[in-house]
Short mmCIF file of C-alpha atoms in Angstrom, two decimals:
data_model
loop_
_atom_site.label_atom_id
_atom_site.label_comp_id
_atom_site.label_asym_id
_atom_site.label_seq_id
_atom_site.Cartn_x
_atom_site.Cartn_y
_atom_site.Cartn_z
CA UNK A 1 52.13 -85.11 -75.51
CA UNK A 2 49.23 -83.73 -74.17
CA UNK A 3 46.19 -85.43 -73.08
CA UNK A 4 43.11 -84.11 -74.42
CA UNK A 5 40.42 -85.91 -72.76
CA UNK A 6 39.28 -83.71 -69.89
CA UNK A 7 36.44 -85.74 -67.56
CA UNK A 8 38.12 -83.97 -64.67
CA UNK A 9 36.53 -80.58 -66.16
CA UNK A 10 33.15 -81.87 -63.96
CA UNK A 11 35.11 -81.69 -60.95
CA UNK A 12 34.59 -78.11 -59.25
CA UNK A 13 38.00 -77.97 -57.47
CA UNK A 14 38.49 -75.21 -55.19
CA UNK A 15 39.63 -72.22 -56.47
CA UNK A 16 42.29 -71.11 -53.61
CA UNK A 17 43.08 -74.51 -52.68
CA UNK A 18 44.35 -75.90 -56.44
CA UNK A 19 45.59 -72.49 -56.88
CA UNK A 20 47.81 -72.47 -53.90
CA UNK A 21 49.08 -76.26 -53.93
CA UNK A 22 49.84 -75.78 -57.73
CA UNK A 23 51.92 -72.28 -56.46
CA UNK A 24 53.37 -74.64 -53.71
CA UNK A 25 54.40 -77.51 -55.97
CA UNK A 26 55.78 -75.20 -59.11
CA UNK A 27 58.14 -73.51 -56.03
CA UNK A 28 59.50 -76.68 -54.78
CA UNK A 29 60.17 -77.62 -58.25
CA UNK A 30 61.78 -74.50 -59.33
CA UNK A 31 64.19 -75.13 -55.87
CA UNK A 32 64.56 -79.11 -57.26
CA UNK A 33 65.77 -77.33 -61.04
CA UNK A 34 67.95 -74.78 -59.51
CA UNK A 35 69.89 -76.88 -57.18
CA UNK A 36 70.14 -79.60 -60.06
CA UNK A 37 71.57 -76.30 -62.46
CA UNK A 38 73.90 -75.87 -59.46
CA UNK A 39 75.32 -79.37 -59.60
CA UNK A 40 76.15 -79.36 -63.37
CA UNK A 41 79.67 -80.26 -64.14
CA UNK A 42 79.56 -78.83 -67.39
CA UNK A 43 78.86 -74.65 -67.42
CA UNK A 44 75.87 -74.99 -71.23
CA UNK A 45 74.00 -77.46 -69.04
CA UNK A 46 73.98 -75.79 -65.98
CA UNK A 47 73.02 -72.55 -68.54
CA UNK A 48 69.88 -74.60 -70.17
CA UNK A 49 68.94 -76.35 -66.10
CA UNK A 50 68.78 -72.25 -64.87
CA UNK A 51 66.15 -71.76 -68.03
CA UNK A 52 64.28 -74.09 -67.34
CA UNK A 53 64.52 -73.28 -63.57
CA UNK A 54 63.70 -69.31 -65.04
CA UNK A 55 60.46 -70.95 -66.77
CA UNK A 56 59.08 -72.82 -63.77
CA UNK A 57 59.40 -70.21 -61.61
CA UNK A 58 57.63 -67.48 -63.92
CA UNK A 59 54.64 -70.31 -63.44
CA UNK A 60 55.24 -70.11 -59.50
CA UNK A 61 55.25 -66.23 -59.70
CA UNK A 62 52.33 -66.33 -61.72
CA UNK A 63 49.92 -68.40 -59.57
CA UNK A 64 51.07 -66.64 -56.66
CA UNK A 65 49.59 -63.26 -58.32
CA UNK A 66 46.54 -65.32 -59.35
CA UNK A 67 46.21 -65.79 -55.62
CA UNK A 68 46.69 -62.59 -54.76
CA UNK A 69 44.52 -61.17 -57.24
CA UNK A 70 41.91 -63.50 -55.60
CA UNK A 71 42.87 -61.50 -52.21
CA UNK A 72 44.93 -63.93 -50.60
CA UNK A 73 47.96 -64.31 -49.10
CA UNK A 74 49.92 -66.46 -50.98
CA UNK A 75 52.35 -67.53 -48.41
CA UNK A 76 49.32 -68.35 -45.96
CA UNK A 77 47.05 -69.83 -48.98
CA UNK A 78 50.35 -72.43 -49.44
CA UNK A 79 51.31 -73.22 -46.44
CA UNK A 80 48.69 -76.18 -45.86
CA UNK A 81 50.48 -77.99 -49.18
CA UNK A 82 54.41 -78.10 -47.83
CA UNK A 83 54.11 -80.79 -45.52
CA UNK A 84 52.74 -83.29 -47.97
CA UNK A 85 54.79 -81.52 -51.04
CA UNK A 86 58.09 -81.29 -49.04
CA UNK A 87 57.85 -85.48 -48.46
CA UNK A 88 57.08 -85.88 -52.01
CA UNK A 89 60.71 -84.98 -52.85
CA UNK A 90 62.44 -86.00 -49.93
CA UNK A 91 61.17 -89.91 -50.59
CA UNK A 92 64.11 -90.01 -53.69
CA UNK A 93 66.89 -88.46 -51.41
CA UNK A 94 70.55 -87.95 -53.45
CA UNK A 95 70.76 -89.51 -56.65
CA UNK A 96 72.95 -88.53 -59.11
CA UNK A 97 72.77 -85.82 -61.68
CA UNK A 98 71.27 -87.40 -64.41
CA UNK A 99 68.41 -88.60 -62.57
CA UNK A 100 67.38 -85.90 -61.11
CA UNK A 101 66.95 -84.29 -64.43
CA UNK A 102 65.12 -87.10 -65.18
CA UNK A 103 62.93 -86.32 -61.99
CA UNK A 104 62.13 -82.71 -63.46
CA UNK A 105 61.19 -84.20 -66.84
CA UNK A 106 59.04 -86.50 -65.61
CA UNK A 107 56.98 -84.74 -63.17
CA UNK A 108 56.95 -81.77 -64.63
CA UNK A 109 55.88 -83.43 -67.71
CA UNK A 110 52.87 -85.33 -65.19
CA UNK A 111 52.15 -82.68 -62.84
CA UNK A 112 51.42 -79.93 -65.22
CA UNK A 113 49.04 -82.23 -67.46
CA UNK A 114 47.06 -83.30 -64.88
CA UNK A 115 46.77 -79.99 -62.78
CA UNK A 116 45.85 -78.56 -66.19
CA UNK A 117 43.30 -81.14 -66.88
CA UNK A 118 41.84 -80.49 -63.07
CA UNK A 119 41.87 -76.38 -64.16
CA UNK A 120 39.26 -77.05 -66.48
CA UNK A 121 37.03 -77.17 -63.29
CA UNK A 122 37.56 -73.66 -62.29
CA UNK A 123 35.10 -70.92 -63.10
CA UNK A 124 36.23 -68.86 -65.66
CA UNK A 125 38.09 -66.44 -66.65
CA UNK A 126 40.07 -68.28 -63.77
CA UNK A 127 40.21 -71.54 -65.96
CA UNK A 128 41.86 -69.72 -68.87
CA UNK A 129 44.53 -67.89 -66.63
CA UNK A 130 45.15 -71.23 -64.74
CA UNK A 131 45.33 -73.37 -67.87
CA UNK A 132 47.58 -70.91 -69.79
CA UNK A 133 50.12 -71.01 -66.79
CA UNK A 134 50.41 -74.78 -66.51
CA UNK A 135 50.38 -75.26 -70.64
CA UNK A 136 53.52 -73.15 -70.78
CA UNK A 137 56.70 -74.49 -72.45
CA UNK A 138 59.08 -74.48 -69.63
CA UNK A 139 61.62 -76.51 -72.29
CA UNK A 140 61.31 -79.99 -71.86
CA UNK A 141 62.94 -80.09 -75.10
CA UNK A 142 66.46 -78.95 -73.37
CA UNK A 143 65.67 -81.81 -70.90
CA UNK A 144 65.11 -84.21 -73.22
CA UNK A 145 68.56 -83.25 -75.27
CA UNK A 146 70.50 -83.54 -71.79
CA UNK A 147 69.23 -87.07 -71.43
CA UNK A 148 69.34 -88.18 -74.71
CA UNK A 149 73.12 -87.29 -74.66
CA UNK A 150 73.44 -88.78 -71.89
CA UNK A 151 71.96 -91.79 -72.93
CA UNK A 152 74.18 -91.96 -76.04
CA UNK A 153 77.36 -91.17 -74.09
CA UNK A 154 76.88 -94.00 -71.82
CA UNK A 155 75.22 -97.02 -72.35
CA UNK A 156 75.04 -98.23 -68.87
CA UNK A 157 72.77 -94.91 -68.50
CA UNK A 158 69.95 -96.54 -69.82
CA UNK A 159 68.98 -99.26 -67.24
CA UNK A 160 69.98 -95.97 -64.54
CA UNK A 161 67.18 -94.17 -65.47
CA UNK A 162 64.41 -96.35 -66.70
CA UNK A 163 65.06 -97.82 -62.86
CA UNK A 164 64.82 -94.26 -61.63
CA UNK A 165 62.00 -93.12 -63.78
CA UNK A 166 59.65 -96.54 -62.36
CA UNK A 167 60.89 -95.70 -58.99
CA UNK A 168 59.18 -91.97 -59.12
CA UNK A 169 56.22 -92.25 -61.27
CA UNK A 170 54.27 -93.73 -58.49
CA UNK A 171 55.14 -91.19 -55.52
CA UNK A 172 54.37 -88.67 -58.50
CA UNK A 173 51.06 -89.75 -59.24
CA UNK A 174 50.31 -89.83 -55.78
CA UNK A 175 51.01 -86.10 -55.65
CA UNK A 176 49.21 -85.72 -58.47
CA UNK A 177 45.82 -87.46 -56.81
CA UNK A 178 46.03 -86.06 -53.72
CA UNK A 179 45.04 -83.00 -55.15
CA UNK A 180 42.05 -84.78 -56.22
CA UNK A 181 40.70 -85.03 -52.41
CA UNK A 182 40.31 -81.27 -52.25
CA UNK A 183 38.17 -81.42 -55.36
CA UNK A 184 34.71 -82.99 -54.92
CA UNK A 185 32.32 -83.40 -57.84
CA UNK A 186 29.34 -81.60 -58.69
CA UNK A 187 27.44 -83.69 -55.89
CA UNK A 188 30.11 -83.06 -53.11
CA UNK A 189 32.58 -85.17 -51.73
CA UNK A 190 34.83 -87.60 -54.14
CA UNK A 191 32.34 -90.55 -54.14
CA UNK A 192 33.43 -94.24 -55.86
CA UNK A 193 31.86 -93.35 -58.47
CA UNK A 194 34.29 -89.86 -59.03
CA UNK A 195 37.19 -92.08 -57.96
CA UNK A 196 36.12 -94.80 -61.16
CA UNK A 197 35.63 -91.90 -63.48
CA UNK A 198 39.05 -91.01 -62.21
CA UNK A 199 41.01 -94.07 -63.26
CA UNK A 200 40.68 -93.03 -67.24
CA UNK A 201 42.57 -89.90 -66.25
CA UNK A 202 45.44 -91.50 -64.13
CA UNK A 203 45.71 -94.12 -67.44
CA UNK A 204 46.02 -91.40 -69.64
CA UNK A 205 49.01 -89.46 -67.13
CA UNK A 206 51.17 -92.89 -66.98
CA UNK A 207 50.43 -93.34 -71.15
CA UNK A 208 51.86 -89.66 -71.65
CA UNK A 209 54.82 -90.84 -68.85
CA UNK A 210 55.19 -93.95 -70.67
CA UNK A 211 55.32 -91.99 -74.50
CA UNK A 212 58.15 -89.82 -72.30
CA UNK A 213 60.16 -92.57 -71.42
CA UNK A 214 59.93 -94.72 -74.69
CA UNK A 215 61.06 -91.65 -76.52
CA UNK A 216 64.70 -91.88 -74.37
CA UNK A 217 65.05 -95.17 -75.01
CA UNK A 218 64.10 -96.29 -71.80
CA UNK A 219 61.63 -99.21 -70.83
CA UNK A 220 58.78 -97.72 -68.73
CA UNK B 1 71.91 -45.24 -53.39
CA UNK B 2 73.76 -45.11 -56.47
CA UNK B 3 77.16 -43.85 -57.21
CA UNK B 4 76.94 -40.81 -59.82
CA UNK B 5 80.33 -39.85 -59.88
CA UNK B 6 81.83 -42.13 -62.85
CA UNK B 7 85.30 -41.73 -63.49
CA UNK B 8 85.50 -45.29 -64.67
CA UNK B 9 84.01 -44.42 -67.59
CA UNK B 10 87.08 -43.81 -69.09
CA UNK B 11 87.98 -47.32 -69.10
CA UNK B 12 87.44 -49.28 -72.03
CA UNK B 13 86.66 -52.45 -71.00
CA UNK B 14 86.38 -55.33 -73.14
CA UNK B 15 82.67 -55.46 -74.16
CA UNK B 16 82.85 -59.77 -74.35
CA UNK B 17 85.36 -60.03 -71.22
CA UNK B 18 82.44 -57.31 -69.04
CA UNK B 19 79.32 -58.93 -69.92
CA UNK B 20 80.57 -62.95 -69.57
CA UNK B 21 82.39 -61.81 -66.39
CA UNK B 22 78.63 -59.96 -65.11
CA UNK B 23 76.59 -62.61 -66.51
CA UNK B 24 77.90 -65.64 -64.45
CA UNK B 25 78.22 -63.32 -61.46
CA UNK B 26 74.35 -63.13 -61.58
CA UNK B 27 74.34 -66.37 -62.44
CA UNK B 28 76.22 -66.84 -58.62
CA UNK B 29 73.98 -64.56 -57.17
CA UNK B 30 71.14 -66.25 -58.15
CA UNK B 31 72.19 -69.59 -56.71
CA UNK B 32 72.71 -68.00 -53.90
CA UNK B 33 70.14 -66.39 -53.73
CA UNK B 34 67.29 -69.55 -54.59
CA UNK B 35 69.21 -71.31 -51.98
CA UNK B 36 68.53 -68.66 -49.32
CA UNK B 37 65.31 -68.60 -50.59
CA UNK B 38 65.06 -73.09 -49.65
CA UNK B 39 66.38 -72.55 -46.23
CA UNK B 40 63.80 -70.19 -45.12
CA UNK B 41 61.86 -71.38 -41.80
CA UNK B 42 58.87 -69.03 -42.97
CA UNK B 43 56.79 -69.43 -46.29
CA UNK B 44 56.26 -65.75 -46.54
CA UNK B 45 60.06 -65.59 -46.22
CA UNK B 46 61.12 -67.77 -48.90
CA UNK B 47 58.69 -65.76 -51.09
CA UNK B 48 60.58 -62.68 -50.97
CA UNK B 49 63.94 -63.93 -51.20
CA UNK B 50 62.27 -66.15 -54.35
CA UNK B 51 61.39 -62.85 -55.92
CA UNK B 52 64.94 -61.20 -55.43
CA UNK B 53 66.38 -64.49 -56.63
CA UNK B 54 63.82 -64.48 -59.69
CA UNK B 55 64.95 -60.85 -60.38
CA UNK B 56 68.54 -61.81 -60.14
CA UNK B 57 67.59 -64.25 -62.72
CA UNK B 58 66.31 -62.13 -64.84
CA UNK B 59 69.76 -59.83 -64.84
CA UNK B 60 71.72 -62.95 -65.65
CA UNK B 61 69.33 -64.45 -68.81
CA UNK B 62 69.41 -60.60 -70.22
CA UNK B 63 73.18 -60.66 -70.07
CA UNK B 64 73.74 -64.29 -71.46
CA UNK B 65 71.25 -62.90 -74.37
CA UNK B 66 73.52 -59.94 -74.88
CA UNK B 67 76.40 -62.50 -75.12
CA UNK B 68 74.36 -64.78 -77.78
CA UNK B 69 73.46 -61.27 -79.53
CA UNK B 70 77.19 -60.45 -80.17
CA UNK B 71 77.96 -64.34 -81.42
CA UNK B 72 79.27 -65.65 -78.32
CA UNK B 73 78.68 -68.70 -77.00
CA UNK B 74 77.79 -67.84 -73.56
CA UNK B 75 78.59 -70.63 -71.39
CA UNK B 76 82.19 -70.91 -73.23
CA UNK B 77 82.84 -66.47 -72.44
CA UNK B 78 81.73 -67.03 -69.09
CA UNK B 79 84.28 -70.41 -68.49
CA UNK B 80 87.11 -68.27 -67.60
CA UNK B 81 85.68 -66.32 -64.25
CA UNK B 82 83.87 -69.82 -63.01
CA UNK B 83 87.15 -70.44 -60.98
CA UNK B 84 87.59 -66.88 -59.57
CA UNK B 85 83.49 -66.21 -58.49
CA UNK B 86 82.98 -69.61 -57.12
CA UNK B 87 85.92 -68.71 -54.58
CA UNK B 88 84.38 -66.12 -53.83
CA UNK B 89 81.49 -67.25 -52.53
CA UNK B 90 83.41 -70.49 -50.72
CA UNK B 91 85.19 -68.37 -49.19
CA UNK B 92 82.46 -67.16 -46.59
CA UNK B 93 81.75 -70.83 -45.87
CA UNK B 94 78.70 -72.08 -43.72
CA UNK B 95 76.50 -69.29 -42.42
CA UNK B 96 73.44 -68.02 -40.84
CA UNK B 97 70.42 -67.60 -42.45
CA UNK B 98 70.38 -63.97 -42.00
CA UNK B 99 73.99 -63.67 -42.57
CA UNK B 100 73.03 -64.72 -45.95
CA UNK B 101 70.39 -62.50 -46.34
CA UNK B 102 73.02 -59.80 -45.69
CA UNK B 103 75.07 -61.46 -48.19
CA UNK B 104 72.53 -61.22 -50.64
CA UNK B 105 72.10 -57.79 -50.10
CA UNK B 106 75.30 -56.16 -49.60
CA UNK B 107 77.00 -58.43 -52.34
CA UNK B 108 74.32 -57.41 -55.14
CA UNK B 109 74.34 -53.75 -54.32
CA UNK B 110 78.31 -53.19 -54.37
CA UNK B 111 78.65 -55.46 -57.31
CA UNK B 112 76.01 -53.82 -59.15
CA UNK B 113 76.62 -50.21 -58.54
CA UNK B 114 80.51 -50.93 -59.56
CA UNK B 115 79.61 -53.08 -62.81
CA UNK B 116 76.89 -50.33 -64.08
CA UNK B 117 79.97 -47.45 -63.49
CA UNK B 118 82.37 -50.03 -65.41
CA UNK B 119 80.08 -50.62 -68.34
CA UNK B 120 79.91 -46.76 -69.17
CA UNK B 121 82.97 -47.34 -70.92
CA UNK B 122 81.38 -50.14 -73.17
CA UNK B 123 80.93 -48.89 -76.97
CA UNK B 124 76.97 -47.73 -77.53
CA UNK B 125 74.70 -48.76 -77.83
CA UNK B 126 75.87 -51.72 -75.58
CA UNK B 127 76.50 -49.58 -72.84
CA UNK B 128 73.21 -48.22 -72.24
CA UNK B 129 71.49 -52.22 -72.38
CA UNK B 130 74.08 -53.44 -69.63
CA UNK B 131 73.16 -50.52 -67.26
CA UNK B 132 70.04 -50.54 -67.97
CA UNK B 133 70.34 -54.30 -66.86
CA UNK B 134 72.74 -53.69 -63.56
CA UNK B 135 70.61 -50.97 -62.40
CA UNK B 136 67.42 -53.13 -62.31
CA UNK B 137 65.77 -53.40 -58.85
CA UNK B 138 66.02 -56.58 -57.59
CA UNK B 139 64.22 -56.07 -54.43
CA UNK B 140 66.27 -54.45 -52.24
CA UNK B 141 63.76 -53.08 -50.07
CA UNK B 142 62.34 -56.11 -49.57
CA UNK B 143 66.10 -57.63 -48.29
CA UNK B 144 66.23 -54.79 -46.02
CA UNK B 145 62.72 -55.16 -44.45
CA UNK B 146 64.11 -59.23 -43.67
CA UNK B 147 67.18 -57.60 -42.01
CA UNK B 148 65.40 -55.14 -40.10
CA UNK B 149 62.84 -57.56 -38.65
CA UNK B 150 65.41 -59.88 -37.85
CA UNK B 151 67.36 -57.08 -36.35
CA UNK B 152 64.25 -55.88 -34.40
CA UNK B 153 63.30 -58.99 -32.79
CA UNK B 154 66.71 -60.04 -31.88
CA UNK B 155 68.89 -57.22 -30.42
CA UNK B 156 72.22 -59.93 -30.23
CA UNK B 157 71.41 -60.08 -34.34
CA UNK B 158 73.19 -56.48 -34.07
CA UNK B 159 76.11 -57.66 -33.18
CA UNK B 160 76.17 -60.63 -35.24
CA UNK B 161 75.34 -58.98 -38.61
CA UNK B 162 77.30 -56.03 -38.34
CA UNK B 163 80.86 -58.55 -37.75
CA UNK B 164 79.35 -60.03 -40.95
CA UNK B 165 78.97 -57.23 -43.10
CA UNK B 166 82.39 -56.06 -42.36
CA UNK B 167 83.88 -59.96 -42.94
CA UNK B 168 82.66 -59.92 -46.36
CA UNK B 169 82.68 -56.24 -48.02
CA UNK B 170 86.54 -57.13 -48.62
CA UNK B 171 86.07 -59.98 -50.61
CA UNK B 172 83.74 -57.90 -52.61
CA UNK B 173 85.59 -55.56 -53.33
CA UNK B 174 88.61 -57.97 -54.44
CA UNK B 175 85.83 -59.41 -56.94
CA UNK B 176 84.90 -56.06 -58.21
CA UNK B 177 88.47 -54.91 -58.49
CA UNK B 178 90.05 -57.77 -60.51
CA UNK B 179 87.01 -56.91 -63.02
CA UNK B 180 89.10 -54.32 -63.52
CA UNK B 181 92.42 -55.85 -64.71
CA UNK B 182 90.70 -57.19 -68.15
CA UNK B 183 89.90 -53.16 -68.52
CA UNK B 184 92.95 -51.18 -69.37
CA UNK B 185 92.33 -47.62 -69.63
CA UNK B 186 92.99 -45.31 -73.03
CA UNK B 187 96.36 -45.86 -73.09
CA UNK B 188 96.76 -50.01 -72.70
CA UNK B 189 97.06 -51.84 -69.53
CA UNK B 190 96.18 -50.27 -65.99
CA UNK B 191 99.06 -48.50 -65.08
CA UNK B 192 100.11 -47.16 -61.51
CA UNK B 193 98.06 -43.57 -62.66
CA UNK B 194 94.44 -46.03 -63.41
CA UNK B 195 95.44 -47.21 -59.71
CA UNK B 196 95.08 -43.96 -58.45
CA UNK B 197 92.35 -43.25 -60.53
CA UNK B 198 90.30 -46.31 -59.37
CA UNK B 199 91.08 -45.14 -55.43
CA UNK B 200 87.83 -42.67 -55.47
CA UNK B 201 85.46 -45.52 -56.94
CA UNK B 202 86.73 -47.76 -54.64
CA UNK B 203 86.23 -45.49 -51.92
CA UNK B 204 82.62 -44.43 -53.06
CA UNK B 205 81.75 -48.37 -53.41
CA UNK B 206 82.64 -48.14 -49.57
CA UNK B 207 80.66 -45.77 -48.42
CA UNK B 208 76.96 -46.68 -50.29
CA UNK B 209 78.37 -49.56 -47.95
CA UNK B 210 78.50 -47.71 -44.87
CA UNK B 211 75.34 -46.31 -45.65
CA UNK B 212 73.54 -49.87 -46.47
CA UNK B 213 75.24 -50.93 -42.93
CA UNK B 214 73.93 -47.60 -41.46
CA UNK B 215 70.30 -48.23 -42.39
CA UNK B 216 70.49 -51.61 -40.35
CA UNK B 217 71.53 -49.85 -37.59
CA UNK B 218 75.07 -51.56 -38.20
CA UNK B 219 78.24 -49.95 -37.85
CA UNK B 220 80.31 -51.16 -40.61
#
């Protein structure tokens, strides 16, 4: 599920800055997983929603000691992110249950790919550290079970969430880019030339989102 | 802080019953908790109360894995005290933010304290992994320095917080107690003597009350 080809590993993102909007984005998703957990009607999903909550926000703790290790203060490194993070998830407003664990699949399944990809860019040992955070399993298995039961229990579920899932990969991908601005190339500032060679990587993310949705039965 | 003085430990409570009854408490407490943690106004804030909740967390995965290590399906031994906890906690309605800060705090410490003097009558070596799992530190200190600044900047916050604390330490008690009734003493079911018995705990659960009230300049 993972894409491989790396030609974001020229970019030279700043350190702090990726750092900090990755903390940022890994917090507002661990708030998205718990308050989906909280709206489980039944008590084993609710149980697997708070692990995976547990797992994306022992990546959240983790960059925020990454940033503090670097000597900053987290809160003040990640407060230049929430504006343009907090809008990302407000745009879908209430949807029911089942989409909104579809919203966690999805872009935690994009978001941590390409922020990965983008770590490659750091110096190291940062890029290992970053890399290793973002890579971990935070059980998108469980996810995928929930849905796929779903799915099965209810027919009408289907043409629900492949709506849902075309209606967010877009907002998600812009997310996803913006956090290409704050990392120029080895020249400087993103020129046409970094935003071609970045087209190859966005096909790749909406492959791996398409691969996600095919294998729940849903059209893309 | 803690209570020494464990004459609960003559109790036998039901090892199952303790640890699904504990584990979706936590599992409350953490909700609670990460939504504290959403509707702080400062980033720095939210951290903290993130790190209590994350803690919190932690308590309730430990005690769902104790559950899964002694064959039980945890979300089906934790069904039966859904109905009683989540009145619990609807019971103090809409609220400040610092109110539920003070929640948090007060809420976690009584609960904790009384559970860890309950489970010293759990067969070892089960016993010495659920205190070992209620006496974690959660943060505490960290709730308290919240409080104090809140309470520092805003003398009518006095006033406010101290009605508060004494509004909800008799709920909390009621959802300590009736963890009680599922742990009848040597000789069968609670009888009018385990009443008596229980008086002194309850009393001491009161008064590391008083004291957490007394630190915040509150009377209780």
């Amino acid at each position: 599920m993972r894409v491989d080809r790396v030609p974001l590993g020229d970019l030279r993102p700043d350190p702090v800055a990726l750092i900090a909007r990755s903390a940022y984005l890994q917090l507002s998703l661990f708030e998205t997983a718990s308050s989906i957990a909280a709206r489980a009607s039944d008590l084993a999903e609710r149980e697997t929603i708070t692990r995976v909550a547990a797992a994306i926000l022992a990546q959240h703790t983790a960059l925020v000691d990454l940033l503090a290790a670097e000597g900053q203060d987290p809160a003040a490194a990640m407060q230049p992110y929430t504006l343009e993070i907090d809008r990302y998830w407000r745009r879908f407003g209430e949807t029911g249950w089942h989409e909104s664990v579809l919203t966690l699949h999805l872009a935690t399944g994009l978001l941590d790919d390409f922020l990965a990809q983008l770590g490659a860019g750091l110096p190291d040992p940062l890029a290992d550290r970053y890399r290793a955070i973002l890579t971990a399993d935070i059980g998108q298995e469980s996810l995928v079970s929930v849905l796929a039961a779903a799915v099965a229990a209810d027919r009408r579920m289907t043409s629900r969430l492949a709506l849902w899932g075309r209606r967010i990969v877009g907002d998600t991908l812009l997310v996803a880019r913006s956090a290409l601005a704050a990392a120029p190339g080895p020249d400087g500032a993103p020129t046409e030339t970094e935003e071609r060679r970045i087209e190859p990587v966005l096909n790749d993310l909406i492959a791996a989102h398409t691969r996600r949705m095919d294998r729940l039965g849903l059209t893309a």
